[in-house]
Coordinates of N, CA, C and O in Angstrom, one line a residue:
X25 N -9.9 -11.7 -5.3 CA -9.9 -11.1 -3.9 C -8.5 -11.0 -3.4 O -7.6 -11.8 -3.6
X26 N -8.4 -10.0 -2.5 CA -7.1 -9.7 -1.9 C -7.2 -10.1 -0.4 O -6.4 -9.5 0.4
X27 N -8.1 -10.9 0.0 CA -8.3 -11.2 1.5 C -7.1 -11.8 2.2 O -7.0 -11.7 3.4
X28 N -6.2 -12.3 1.5 CA -5.0 -12.9 2.1 C -3.9 -11.9 2.3 O -2.8 -12.2 2.9
X29 N -4.1 -10.7 1.8 CA -3.0 -9.7 1.8 C -3.5 -8.4 2.4 O -4.6 -7.9 2.1
X30 N -2.7 -7.8 3.3 CA -3.1 -6.5 3.9 C -2.8 -5.3 3.0 O -3.4 -4.3 3.0
X31 N -1.6 -5.5 2.2 CA -1.2 -4.4 1.4 C -1.1 -4.9 -0.1 O -0.5 -5.9 -0.4
X32 N -1.7 -4.1 -0.9 CA -1.6 -4.4 -2.4 C -0.7 -3.2 -2.9 O -1.1 -2.1 -2.9
X33 N 0.4 -3.6 -3.5 CA 1.3 -2.6 -4.0 C 1.5 -2.8 -5.5 O 1.9 -3.8 -6.0
X34 N 1.0 -1.8 -6.3 CA 1.1 -1.8 -7.7 C 2.1 -0.8 -8.2 O 1.8 0.4 -8.2
X35 N 3.2 -1.3 -8.7 CA 4.3 -0.4 -9.2 C 4.2 -0.6 -10.7 O 4.9 -1.4 -11.3
X36 N 3.4 0.1 -11.4 CA 3.1 0.0 -12.8 C 3.1 1.3 -13.5 O 3.3 2.4 -12.9
X37 N 2.9 1.3 -14.8 CA 2.8 2.5 -15.6 C 1.3 3.0 -15.5 O 0.4 2.1 -15.4
X38 N 1.1 4.2 -15.4 CA -0.2 4.8 -15.3 C -0.5 5.7 -16.5 O 0.4 6.4 -17.0
X39 N -1.7 5.7 -17.0 CA -2.1 6.6 -18.1 C -3.2 7.5 -17.5 O -4.2 7.0 -17.0
X40 N -3.0 8.8 -17.6 CA -4.0 9.8 -17.2 C -4.8 10.3 -18.4 O -4.2 10.8 -19.3
X41 N -6.1 10.0 -18.4 CA -6.9 10.5 -19.5 C -7.6 11.8 -19.1 O -8.6 11.7 -18.3
X42 N -7.1 12.9 -19.5 CA -7.7 14.2 -19.1 C -9.1 14.5 -19.6 O -9.8 15.3 -19.1
X43 N -9.5 13.8 -20.6 CA -10.9 14.0 -21.2 C -11.9 13.1 -20.5 O -13.0 13.6 -20.2
X44 N -11.6 11.9 -20.2 CA -12.5 11.0 -19.5 C -11.7 10.2 -18.4 O -11.0 9.2 -18.7
X45 N -11.8 10.7 -17.2 CA -11.0 10.2 -16.1 C -11.3 8.8 -15.8 O -10.4 8.0 -15.3
X46 N -12.5 8.3 -16.1 CA -12.8 6.9 -15.9 C -12.1 6.0 -16.8 O -12.0 4.8 -16.7
X47 N -11.4 6.6 -17.8 CA -10.6 5.8 -18.8 C -9.1 5.8 -18.4 O -8.3 5.2 -19.1
X48 N -8.8 6.6 -17.4 CA -7.4 6.5 -16.9 C -7.1 5.1 -16.5 O -8.0 4.3 -16.2
X49 N -5.8 4.6 -16.6 CA -5.6 3.2 -16.5 C -4.2 2.9 -15.9 O -3.3 3.7 -16.0
X50 N -4.1 1.7 -15.4 CA -2.9 1.0 -15.0 C -2.5 0.0 -16.1 O -3.4 -0.7 -16.6
X51 N -1.2 0.0 -16.5 CA -0.8 -0.9 -17.5 C 0.1 -2.0 -16.9 O 1.1 -1.7 -16.4
X52 N -0.5 -3.2 -17.0 CA 0.3 -4.4 -16.5 C 1.3 -4.9 -17.5 O 2.3 -5.4 -17.1
X53 N 1.0 -4.8 -18.7 CA 1.9 -5.2 -19.8 C 1.5 -4.4 -21.0 O 0.4 -4.5 -21.6
X54 N 2.4 -3.5 -21.5 CA 2.1 -2.6 -22.6 C 2.1 -3.3 -23.9 O 1.8 -2.6 -24.9
X55 N 2.3 -4.6 -24.0 CA 2.3 -5.3 -25.3 C 0.9 -5.8 -25.6 O 0.7 -6.2 -26.7
X56 N 0.0 -5.8 -24.6 CA -1.3 -6.4 -24.9 C -2.4 -5.5 -24.4 O -2.3 -5.0 -23.2
X57 N -3.4 -5.2 -25.1 CA -4.5 -4.4 -24.8 C -5.3 -4.9 -23.5 O -5.7 -4.1 -22.7
X58 N -5.4 -6.2 -23.4 CA -6.2 -6.8 -22.3 C -5.5 -6.7 -20.9 O -6.0 -7.2 -20.0
X59 N -4.3 -6.2 -20.9 CA -3.5 -6.1 -19.7 C -3.5 -4.7 -19.1 O -2.6 -4.2 -18.5
X60 N -4.7 -4.0 -19.4 CA -4.9 -2.7 -18.9 C -6.1 -2.7 -17.9 O -7.1 -3.3 -18.3
X61 N -5.9 -2.0 -16.8 CA -7.0 -1.9 -15.9 C -7.4 -0.4 -15.8 O -6.7 0.4 -15.4
X62 N -8.7 -0.2 -16.3 CA -9.2 1.2 -16.3 C -9.9 1.5 -15.1 O -10.4 0.6 -14.4
X63 N -10.0 2.8 -14.8 CA -10.6 3.3 -13.5 C -12.1 2.8 -13.5 O -12.5 2.3 -12.4
X64 N -12.8 2.8 -14.6 CA -14.2 2.4 -14.6 C -14.3 0.9 -14.2 O -15.3 0.5 -13.7
X65 N -13.3 0.1 -14.5 CA -13.3 -1.3 -14.2 C -13.1 -1.5 -12.7 O -13.6 -2.5 -12.2
X66 N -12.4 -0.6 -12.1 CA -12.2 -0.7 -10.6 C -13.5 -0.7 -9.9 O -13.6 -1.3 -8.8
X67 N -14.5 0.0 -10.4 CA -15.8 0.2 -9.7 C -16.5 -1.2 -9.6 O -17.3 -1.4 -8.8
X68 N -16.1 -2.2 -10.4 CA -16.7 -3.5 -10.4 C -16.0 -4.5 -9.5 O -16.5 -5.6 -9.2
X69 N -14.8 -4.1 -9.0 CA -14.0 -5.0 -8.1 C -14.5 -4.9 -6.7 O -15.0 -3.9 -6.2
X70 N -14.2 -5.9 -5.9 CA -14.4 -6.0 -4.5 C -13.0 -6.3 -3.8 O -12.6 -7.4 -3.9
X71 N -12.4 -5.3 -3.2 CA -11.1 -5.4 -2.6 C -11.3 -5.4 -1.1 O -12.2 -4.6 -0.6
X72 N -10.6 -6.2 -0.3 CA -10.7 -6.1 1.1 C -9.3 -6.0 1.8 O -9.2 -6.3 2.9
X73 N -8.3 -5.5 1.0 CA -7.0 -5.3 1.6 C -7.1 -4.0 2.4 O -7.9 -3.1 2.2
X74 N -6.1 -3.8 3.3 CA -6.1 -2.6 4.2 C -5.5 -1.4 3.5 O -5.8 -0.2 3.9
X75 N -4.6 -1.6 2.6 CA -3.9 -0.5 2.0 C -3.5 -0.8 0.5 O -3.1 -2.0 0.3
X76 N -3.7 0.1 -0.4 CA -3.2 0.0 -1.7 C -2.2 1.0 -2.0 O -2.5 2.2 -1.7
X77 N -1.0 0.6 -2.5 CA 0.0 1.6 -2.8 C 0.1 1.6 -4.3 O 0.4 0.6 -5.0
X78 N -0.2 2.8 -4.9 CA -0.1 2.9 -6.4 C 1.0 3.9 -6.7 O 0.9 5.1 -6.6
X79 N 2.1 3.3 -7.1 CA 3.3 4.1 -7.5 C 3.3 4.4 -9.0 O 4.3 4.9 -9.5
X80 N 2.2 4.2 -9.6 CA 2.1 4.5 -11.0 C 2.0 6.1 -11.2 O 1.3 6.7 -10.3
X81 N 2.5 6.6 -12.2 CA 2.4 8.0 -12.5 C 1.0 8.5 -12.5 O 0.1 7.8 -13.1
X82 N 0.8 9.6 -11.9 CA -0.6 10.3 -11.9 C -1.7 9.5 -11.4 O -2.9 9.8 -11.6
X83 N -1.5 8.5 -10.6 CA -2.5 7.6 -10.0 C -3.5 8.3 -9.1 O -4.6 7.9 -8.9
X84 N -3.0 9.4 -8.5 CA -3.9 10.2 -7.6 C -4.4 11.5 -8.2 O -5.1 12.2 -7.6
X85 N -4.0 11.7 -9.5 CA -4.3 12.9 -10.2 C -5.6 12.7 -11.0 O -5.9 11.6 -11.4
X86 N -6.4 13.8 -11.1 CA -7.6 13.7 -11.9 C -8.3 15.1 -11.8 O -7.7 16.1 -11.4
X87 N -9.5 15.0 -12.2 CA -10.3 16.3 -12.2 C -11.2 16.4 -11.0 O -11.8 15.4 -10.5
X88 N -11.2 17.5 -10.4 CA -12.0 17.8 -9.2 C -13.4 18.1 -9.6 O -13.7 19.0 -10.4
X89 N -14.3 17.3 -9.0 CA -15.8 17.5 -9.3 C -16.4 17.9 -7.9 O -16.3 17.2 -6.9
X90 N -17.1 19.1 -8.0 CA -17.7 19.6 -6.8 C -18.7 18.6 -6.2 O -19.5 18.1 -6.9
X91 N -18.5 18.4 -4.9 CA -19.4 17.5 -4.2 C -19.0 16.0 -4.3 O -19.6 15.2 -3.7
X92 N -18.0 15.7 -5.2 CA -17.6 14.3 -5.4 C -16.1 14.1 -5.1 O -15.7 13.0 -4.7
X93 N -15.3 15.1 -5.3 CA -13.9 14.9 -5.1 C -13.2 14.7 -6.4 O -13.7 15.0 -7.4
X94 N -11.9 14.2 -6.3 CA -11.1 14.0 -7.5 C -11.4 12.6 -8.1 O -11.3 11.6 -7.4
X95 N -11.7 12.6 -9.3 CA -11.9 11.3 -10.1 C -10.5 10.9 -10.5 O -9.9 11.6 -11.3
X96 N -10.0 9.8 -10.0 CA -8.7 9.3 -10.3 C -8.6 7.8 -10.2 O -9.6 7.2 -9.7
X97 N -7.5 7.2 -10.5 CA -7.3 5.8 -10.3 C -7.4 5.5 -8.8 O -8.0 4.5 -8.4
X98 N -6.9 6.3 -8.0 CA -7.0 6.1 -6.5 C -8.4 6.0 -6.0 O -8.8 5.2 -5.2
X99 N -9.2 6.9 -6.6 CA -10.6 6.9 -6.2 C -11.3 5.6 -6.6 O -12.2 5.1 -5.9
X100 N -10.9 5.0 -7.7 CA -11.4 3.7 -8.2 C -11.1 2.7 -7.1 O -12.0 1.8 -6.8
X101 N -9.9 2.7 -6.5 CA -9.6 1.7 -5.5 C -10.4 1.9 -4.2 O -10.8 1.0 -3.6
X102 N -10.7 3.2 -3.9 CA -11.6 3.5 -2.8 C -13.0 2.9 -3.0 O -13.5 2.3 -2.1
X103 N -13.5 3.1 -4.2 CA -14.8 2.6 -4.5 C -14.8 1.1 -4.5 O -15.8 0.4 -4.2
X104 N -13.7 0.4 -4.8 CA -13.6 -1.0 -4.8 C -13.5 -1.6 -3.4 O -13.5 -2.8 -3.2
X105 N -13.4 -0.7 -2.4 CA -13.4 -1.1 -1.0 C -12.1 -0.9 -0.2 O -12.1 -1.3 1.0
X106 N -11.1 -0.4 -0.8 CA -9.8 -0.2 -0.1 C -9.9 1.1 0.8 O -10.2 2.2 0.3
X107 N -9.7 0.9 2.1 CA -9.9 2.1 3.0 C -8.7 3.1 3.0 O -8.9 4.2 3.5
X108 N -7.6 2.7 2.5 CA -6.4 3.5 2.5 C -5.6 3.4 1.2 O -5.4 2.2 0.7
X109 N -5.3 4.5 0.6 CA -4.6 4.5 -0.7 C -3.4 5.5 -0.7 O -3.6 6.6 -0.3
X110 N -2.2 5.0 -1.1 CA -1.1 5.9 -1.3 C -1.0 5.9 -2.9 O -1.0 4.9 -3.5
X111 N -1.0 7.2 -3.4 CA -0.9 7.3 -4.8 C 0.0 8.5 -5.2 O 0.4 9.2 -4.3
X112 N 0.3 8.5 -6.5 CA 1.2 9.6 -7.0 C 0.5 10.7 -7.6 O -0.4 10.4 -8.5
X113 N 0.8 11.9 -7.3 CA 0.0 13.0 -7.9 C 0.6 13.5 -9.2 O 0.0 14.3 -9.9
X114 N 1.8 13.0 -9.5 CA 2.4 13.4 -10.8 C 3.4 12.3 -11.2 O 3.4 11.2 -10.6
X115 N 4.1 12.5 -12.3 CA 5.1 11.4 -12.7 C 6.0 11.1 -11.6 O 6.6 11.9 -11.0
X116 N 6.1 9.8 -11.4 CA 7.0 9.3 -10.3 C 8.4 8.9 -10.8 O 8.5 8.3 -11.8
X117 N 9.4 9.4 -10.1 CA 10.7 9.0 -10.4 C 11.0 7.7 -9.7 O 10.8 7.5 -8.5
X118 N 11.5 6.7 -10.5 CA 11.6 5.3 -10.0 C 12.5 5.2 -8.8 O 12.1 4.6 -7.8
X119 N 13.7 5.8 -8.8 CA 14.6 5.6 -7.7 C 14.1 6.2 -6.3 O 14.0 5.4 -5.4
X120 N 13.7 7.4 -6.3 CA 13.2 8.0 -5.0 C 11.9 7.3 -4.6 O 11.7 7.0 -3.4
X121 N 11.0 7.0 -5.5 CA 9.8 6.3 -5.2 C 10.0 4.9 -4.6 O 9.4 4.6 -3.6
X122 N 11.0 4.2 -5.1 CA 11.3 2.9 -4.6 C 11.9 3.0 -3.2 O 11.6 2.3 -2.3
X123 N 12.8 4.0 -3.0 CA 13.4 4.2 -1.6 C 12.3 4.6 -0.6 O 12.3 4.0 0.5
X124 N 11.4 5.4 -1.0 CA 10.4 5.9 -0.1 C 9.4 4.7 0.2 O 9.1 4.5 1.4
X125 N 9.0 4.0 -0.8 CA 8.0 2.9 -0.5 C 8.7 1.8 0.3 O 8.0 1.1 1.1
X126 N 10.0 1.5 0.1 CA 10.7 0.5 0.9 C 10.7 0.9 2.3 O 10.4 0.1 3.2
X127 N 11.0 2.1 2.6 CA 11.0 2.6 4.0 C 9.6 2.6 4.6 O 9.4 2.2 5.7
X128 N 8.7 3.1 3.8 CA 7.3 3.1 4.2 C 6.8 1.7 4.6 O 6.2 1.6 5.7
X129 N 7.1 0.7 3.8 CA 6.7 -0.7 4.2 C 7.4 -1.2 5.4 O 6.8 -1.9 6.2
X130 N 8.6 -0.8 5.6 CA 9.4 -1.2 6.8 C 8.7 -0.6 8.1 O 8.4 -1.3 9.0
X131 N 8.3 0.7 8.0 CA 7.7 1.4 9.1 C 6.3 0.8 9.4 O 5.8 0.7 10.5
X132 N 5.6 0.4 8.3 CA 4.3 -0.2 8.5 C 4.4 -1.5 9.2 O 3.6 -1.9 10.1
X133 N 5.4 -2.3 8.8 CA 5.7 -3.6 9.4 C 6.0 -3.5 10.9 O 5.7 -4.3 11.7
X134 N 6.6 -2.3 11.3 CA 6.9 -2.1 12.7 C 5.7 -1.6 13.5 O 5.8 -1.4 14.7
X135 N 4.6 -1.4 12.8 CA 3.3 -1.0 13.4 C 3.0 0.4 13.5 O 2.1 0.9 14.2
X136 N 3.8 1.2 12.7 CA 3.6 2.7 12.7 C 2.3 3.0 11.9 O 1.9 2.4 11.0
X137 N 1.6 4.1 12.4 CA 0.5 4.7 11.7 C 0.9 5.0 10.3 O 2.0 5.4 10.0
X138 N -0.1 4.8 9.3 CA 0.3 4.9 7.9 C 0.8 6.3 7.6 O 1.7 6.5 6.8
X139 N 0.1 7.4 8.1 CA 0.5 8.7 7.8 C 1.9 9.0 8.3 O 2.7 9.7 7.7
X140 N 2.2 8.6 9.6 CA 3.5 8.8 10.2 C 4.6 8.0 9.4 O 5.7 8.4 9.2
X141 N 4.2 6.8 9.0 CA 5.1 5.9 8.3 C 5.5 6.6 6.9 O 6.7 6.6 6.6
X142 N 4.6 7.1 6.2 CA 4.9 7.8 5.0 C 5.7 9.1 5.2 O 6.7 9.3 4.5
X143 N 5.4 9.8 6.2 CA 6.1 11.0 6.6 C 7.6 10.6 6.9 O 8.5 11.3 6.4
X144 N 7.8 9.6 7.7 CA 9.1 9.2 8.2 C 9.9 8.7 7.0 O 11.1 8.9 6.9
X145 N 9.2 8.0 6.1 CA 9.9 7.5 4.9 C 10.4 8.6 4.0 O 11.5 8.6 3.5
X146 N 9.6 9.7 3.9 CA 10.0 10.8 3.1 C 11.2 11.5 3.8 O 12.1 12.0 3.2
X147 N 11.1 11.7 5.1 CA 12.2 12.3 5.9 C 13.5 11.5 5.7 O 14.6 12.1 5.6
X148 N 13.4 10.2 5.8 CA 14.6 9.3 5.6 C 15.2 9.6 4.2 O 16.4 9.7 4.1
X149 N 14.3 9.6 3.2 CA 14.8 9.9 1.9 C 15.6 11.2 1.8 O 16.7 11.3 1.3
X150 N 15.0 12.3 2.4 CA 15.6 13.6 2.4 C 16.9 13.6 3.1 O 17.9 14.3 2.7
X151 N 17.0 12.9 4.2 CA 18.2 12.8 5.0 C 19.3 12.1 4.2 O 20.5 12.6 4.3
X152 N 19.0 11.1 3.4 CA 20.0 10.3 2.8 C 20.3 10.7 1.3 O 21.3 10.3 0.7
X153 N 19.4 11.5 0.7 CA 19.6 11.9 -0.7 C 20.6 12.9 -0.9 O 20.9 13.8 0.0
X154 N 21.3 12.9 -2.1 CA 22.2 13.9 -2.4 C 21.5 15.2 -2.6 O 20.3 15.2 -2.9
X155 N 22.2 16.4 -2.5 CA 21.5 17.7 -2.7 C 20.8 17.8 -4.0 O 19.7 18.4 -4.1
X156 N 21.2 17.2 -5.1 CA 20.6 17.3 -6.4 C 19.3 16.4 -6.4 O 18.6 16.5 -7.4
X157 N 19.1 15.5 -5.5 CA 18.0 14.6 -5.5 C 16.9 15.0 -4.4 O 16.0 14.2 -4.1
X158 N 17.0 16.2 -3.9 CA 16.0 16.6 -2.9 C 14.9 17.5 -3.3 O 14.1 18.0 -2.5
X159 N 14.8 17.7 -4.6 CA 13.7 18.5 -5.2 C 12.3 17.9 -4.9 O 12.2 16.7 -5.0
X160 N 11.3 18.7 -4.5 CA 10.0 18.1 -4.1 C 9.4 17.2 -5.2 O 8.7 16.3 -4.9
X161 N 9.7 17.6 -6.5 CA 9.1 16.7 -7.6 C 9.5 15.3 -7.5 O 8.9 14.4 -8.1
X162 N 10.6 15.0 -6.8 CA 11.2 13.6 -6.7 C 10.6 12.8 -5.5 O 10.6 11.6 -5.5
X163 N 10.1 13.5 -4.5 CA 9.7 12.8 -3.3 C 8.3 13.2 -2.8 O 7.7 12.4 -2.0
X164 N 7.8 14.3 -3.2 CA 6.5 14.8 -2.6 C 5.3 14.3 -3.3 O 4.1 14.6 -3.0
X165 N 5.5 13.5 -4.4 CA 4.3 13.1 -5.2 C 3.4 12.1 -4.5 O 2.3 12.0 -4.8
X166 N 4.0 11.3 -3.6 CA 3.2 10.3 -2.9 C 2.3 10.9 -1.8 O 2.8 11.5 -0.9
X167 N 1.0 10.6 -1.8 CA 0.1 11.1 -0.8 C -0.7 9.9 -0.3 O -0.9 8.9 -1.0
X168 N -1.2 10.0 0.9 CA -2.1 9.0 1.5 C -3.5 9.6 1.7 O -3.6 10.7 2.2
X169 N -4.5 8.9 1.3 CA -5.9 9.3 1.5 C -6.6 8.1 2.2 O -6.2 6.9 2.0
X170 N -7.5 8.4 3.1 CA -8.3 7.4 3.7 C -7.8 7.1 5.2 O -7.2 8.0 5.8
X171 N -8.0 5.9 5.6 CA -7.7 5.5 7.0 C -6.2 5.5 7.2 O -5.4 5.0 6.4
X172 N -5.8 6.2 8.3 CA -4.4 6.3 8.6 C -3.9 5.4 9.7 O -2.8 5.4 10.1
X173 N -4.8 4.5 10.2 CA -4.4 3.6 11.3 C -3.4 2.6 10.9 O -3.3 2.3 9.7
X174 N -2.6 2.1 11.8 CA -1.6 1.1 11.4 C -2.3 -0.1 10.8 O -3.4 -0.4 11.0
X175 N -1.5 -0.9 10.0 CA -1.9 -2.1 9.4 C -2.1 -3.1 10.5 O -1.2 -3.3 11.3
X176 N -3.4 -3.6 10.6 CA -3.6 -4.7 11.7 C -2.9 -5.9 11.2 O -3.0 -6.3 10.0
X177 N -2.4 -6.7 12.1 CA -1.6 -7.9 11.8 C -2.5 -9.0 11.3 O -2.1 -9.9 10.7
X178 N -3.8 -8.9 11.7 CA -4.8 -9.9 11.2 C -4.6 -11.3 11.8 O -3.8 -11.5 12.7
X179 N -5.2 -12.3 11.1 CA -5.3 -13.6 11.7 C -3.9 -14.3 11.6 O -3.6 -15.1 12.5
X180 N -3.0 -14.0 10.7 CA -1.7 -14.6 10.6 C -0.9 -14.2 11.9 O -0.3 -15.1 12.5
X181 N -1.0 -13.0 12.3 CA -0.3 -12.5 13.5 C -0.9 -13.2 14.7 O -0.2 -13.7 15.6
X182 N -2.3 -13.3 14.8 CA -2.9 -13.9 15.9 C -2.6 -15.4 16.0 O -2.3 -15.9 17.1
X183 N -2.5 -16.1 14.8 CA -2.2 -17.5 14.8 C -0.7 -17.7 15.3 O -0.5 -18.8 16.0
X184 N 0.2 -16.8 15.1 CA 1.5 -17.0 15.6 C 1.5 -17.0 17.1 O 2.2 -17.8 17.7
X185 N 0.8 -16.1 17.7 CA 0.7 -16.0 19.1 C -0.1 -17.2 19.7 O 0.3 -17.7 20.8
X186 N -1.1 -17.7 19.0 CA -1.8 -18.8 19.5 C -0.9 -20.1 19.4 O -0.8 -20.9 20.4
X187 N -0.2 -20.2 18.3 CA 0.8 -21.3 18.2 C 1.8 -21.2 19.2 O 2.2 -22.3 19.8
X188 N 2.4 -20.1 19.5 CA 3.4 -19.9 20.5 C 2.8 -20.3 21.9 O 3.5 -21.0 22.7
X189 N 1.6 -19.9 22.1 CA 0.9 -20.2 23.4 C 0.7 -21.7 23.6 O 1.0 -22.3 24.7
X190 N 0.3 -22.4 22.5 CA 0.2 -23.8 22.6 C 1.5 -24.5 22.8 O 1.6 -25.4 23.7
X191 N 2.5 -24.0 22.2 CA 3.9 -24.6 22.3 C 4.4 -24.4 23.8 O 4.9 -25.4 24.4
X192 N 4.2 -23.2 24.3 CA 4.6 -23.0 25.7 C 3.8 -23.9 26.6 O 4.3 -24.4 27.6
X193 N 2.5 -24.0 26.4 CA 1.6 -24.9 27.2 C 2.1 -26.3 27.2 O 2.2 -27.0 28.2
X194 N 2.4 -26.8 26.0 CA 3.0 -28.2 25.9 C 4.3 -28.3 26.7 O 4.5 -29.3 27.4
X195 N 5.2 -27.4 26.5 CA 6.4 -27.4 27.2 C 6.2 -27.4 28.7 O 6.9 -28.1 29.5
X196 N 5.3 -26.6 29.2 CA 5.0 -26.6 30.7 C 4.5 -27.9 31.1 O 4.9 -28.4 32.2
X197 N 3.5 -28.4 30.4 CA 3.0 -29.7 30.8 C 4.0 -30.8 30.8 O 4.2 -31.6 31.7
X198 N 4.9 -30.8 29.7 CA 6.0 -31.8 29.6 C 6.9 -31.6 30.8 O 7.4 -32.6 31.4
X199 N 7.3 -30.4 31.1 CA 8.2 -30.1 32.3 C 7.6 -30.6 33.6 O 8.3 -31.2 34.4
X200 N 6.3 -30.3 33.8 CA 5.6 -30.7 35.0 C 5.6 -32.2 35.1 O 5.9 -32.8 36.2
X201 N 5.3 -32.9 34.0 CA 5.2 -34.4 34.0 C 6.6 -34.9 34.3 O 6.7 -35.9 35.0
X202 N 7.6 -34.3 33.8 CA 9.0 -34.8 34.0 C 9.4 -34.6 35.5 O 10.0 -35.5 36.1
X203 N 9.0 -33.5 36.1 CA 9.3 -33.2 37.5 C 8.6 -34.2 38.4 O 9.1 -34.6 39.4
X204 N 7.3 -34.6 38.1 CA 6.6 -35.5 38.9 C 7.2 -36.9 38.9 O 7.1 -37.6 39.8
X205 N 7.8 -37.3 37.7 CA 8.4 -38.6 37.6 C 9.6 -38.7 38.5 O 10.0 -39.8 38.9
X206 N 10.3 -37.6 38.8 CA 11.5 -37.6 39.6 C 11.1 -37.8 41.0 O 11.0 -38.0 42.0

């Protein structure tokens, strides 16, 4: 389970199987067969993270089925319960993808809406990239599907504020008791 994490980021190799899209896979370790996660296996998982980022090549690519949508690795994560998925529509270039996802995560941490965070991360990349690195095939591959709301801070965020409130309360009580003794 991913219940302790809001974001699941998988920066792996991806295999697109054009004949049987349910056999498309993420490769965790290319030295062993059992370190491959196929799309059909994702249907058996139960994920409860808020966002999955798949920077694996072709993770959002697949065949369009009328009335069903695109069968892809990203769709497998949606079936597993993830409400938002960022995936790559074609082969991902490591450098630009890393820059964009780093900025994207920064904007998410700041509380920005997922779609605006991805847009801003791409704009940042284009602003800072050299002219030879601005071709769309280097930065436009990442897309967001699903829920676009900001990442909720969840219980860890709430606990920080509760802890801060308790600390302030103790300090107030301590200060009042100290003033009464004088």
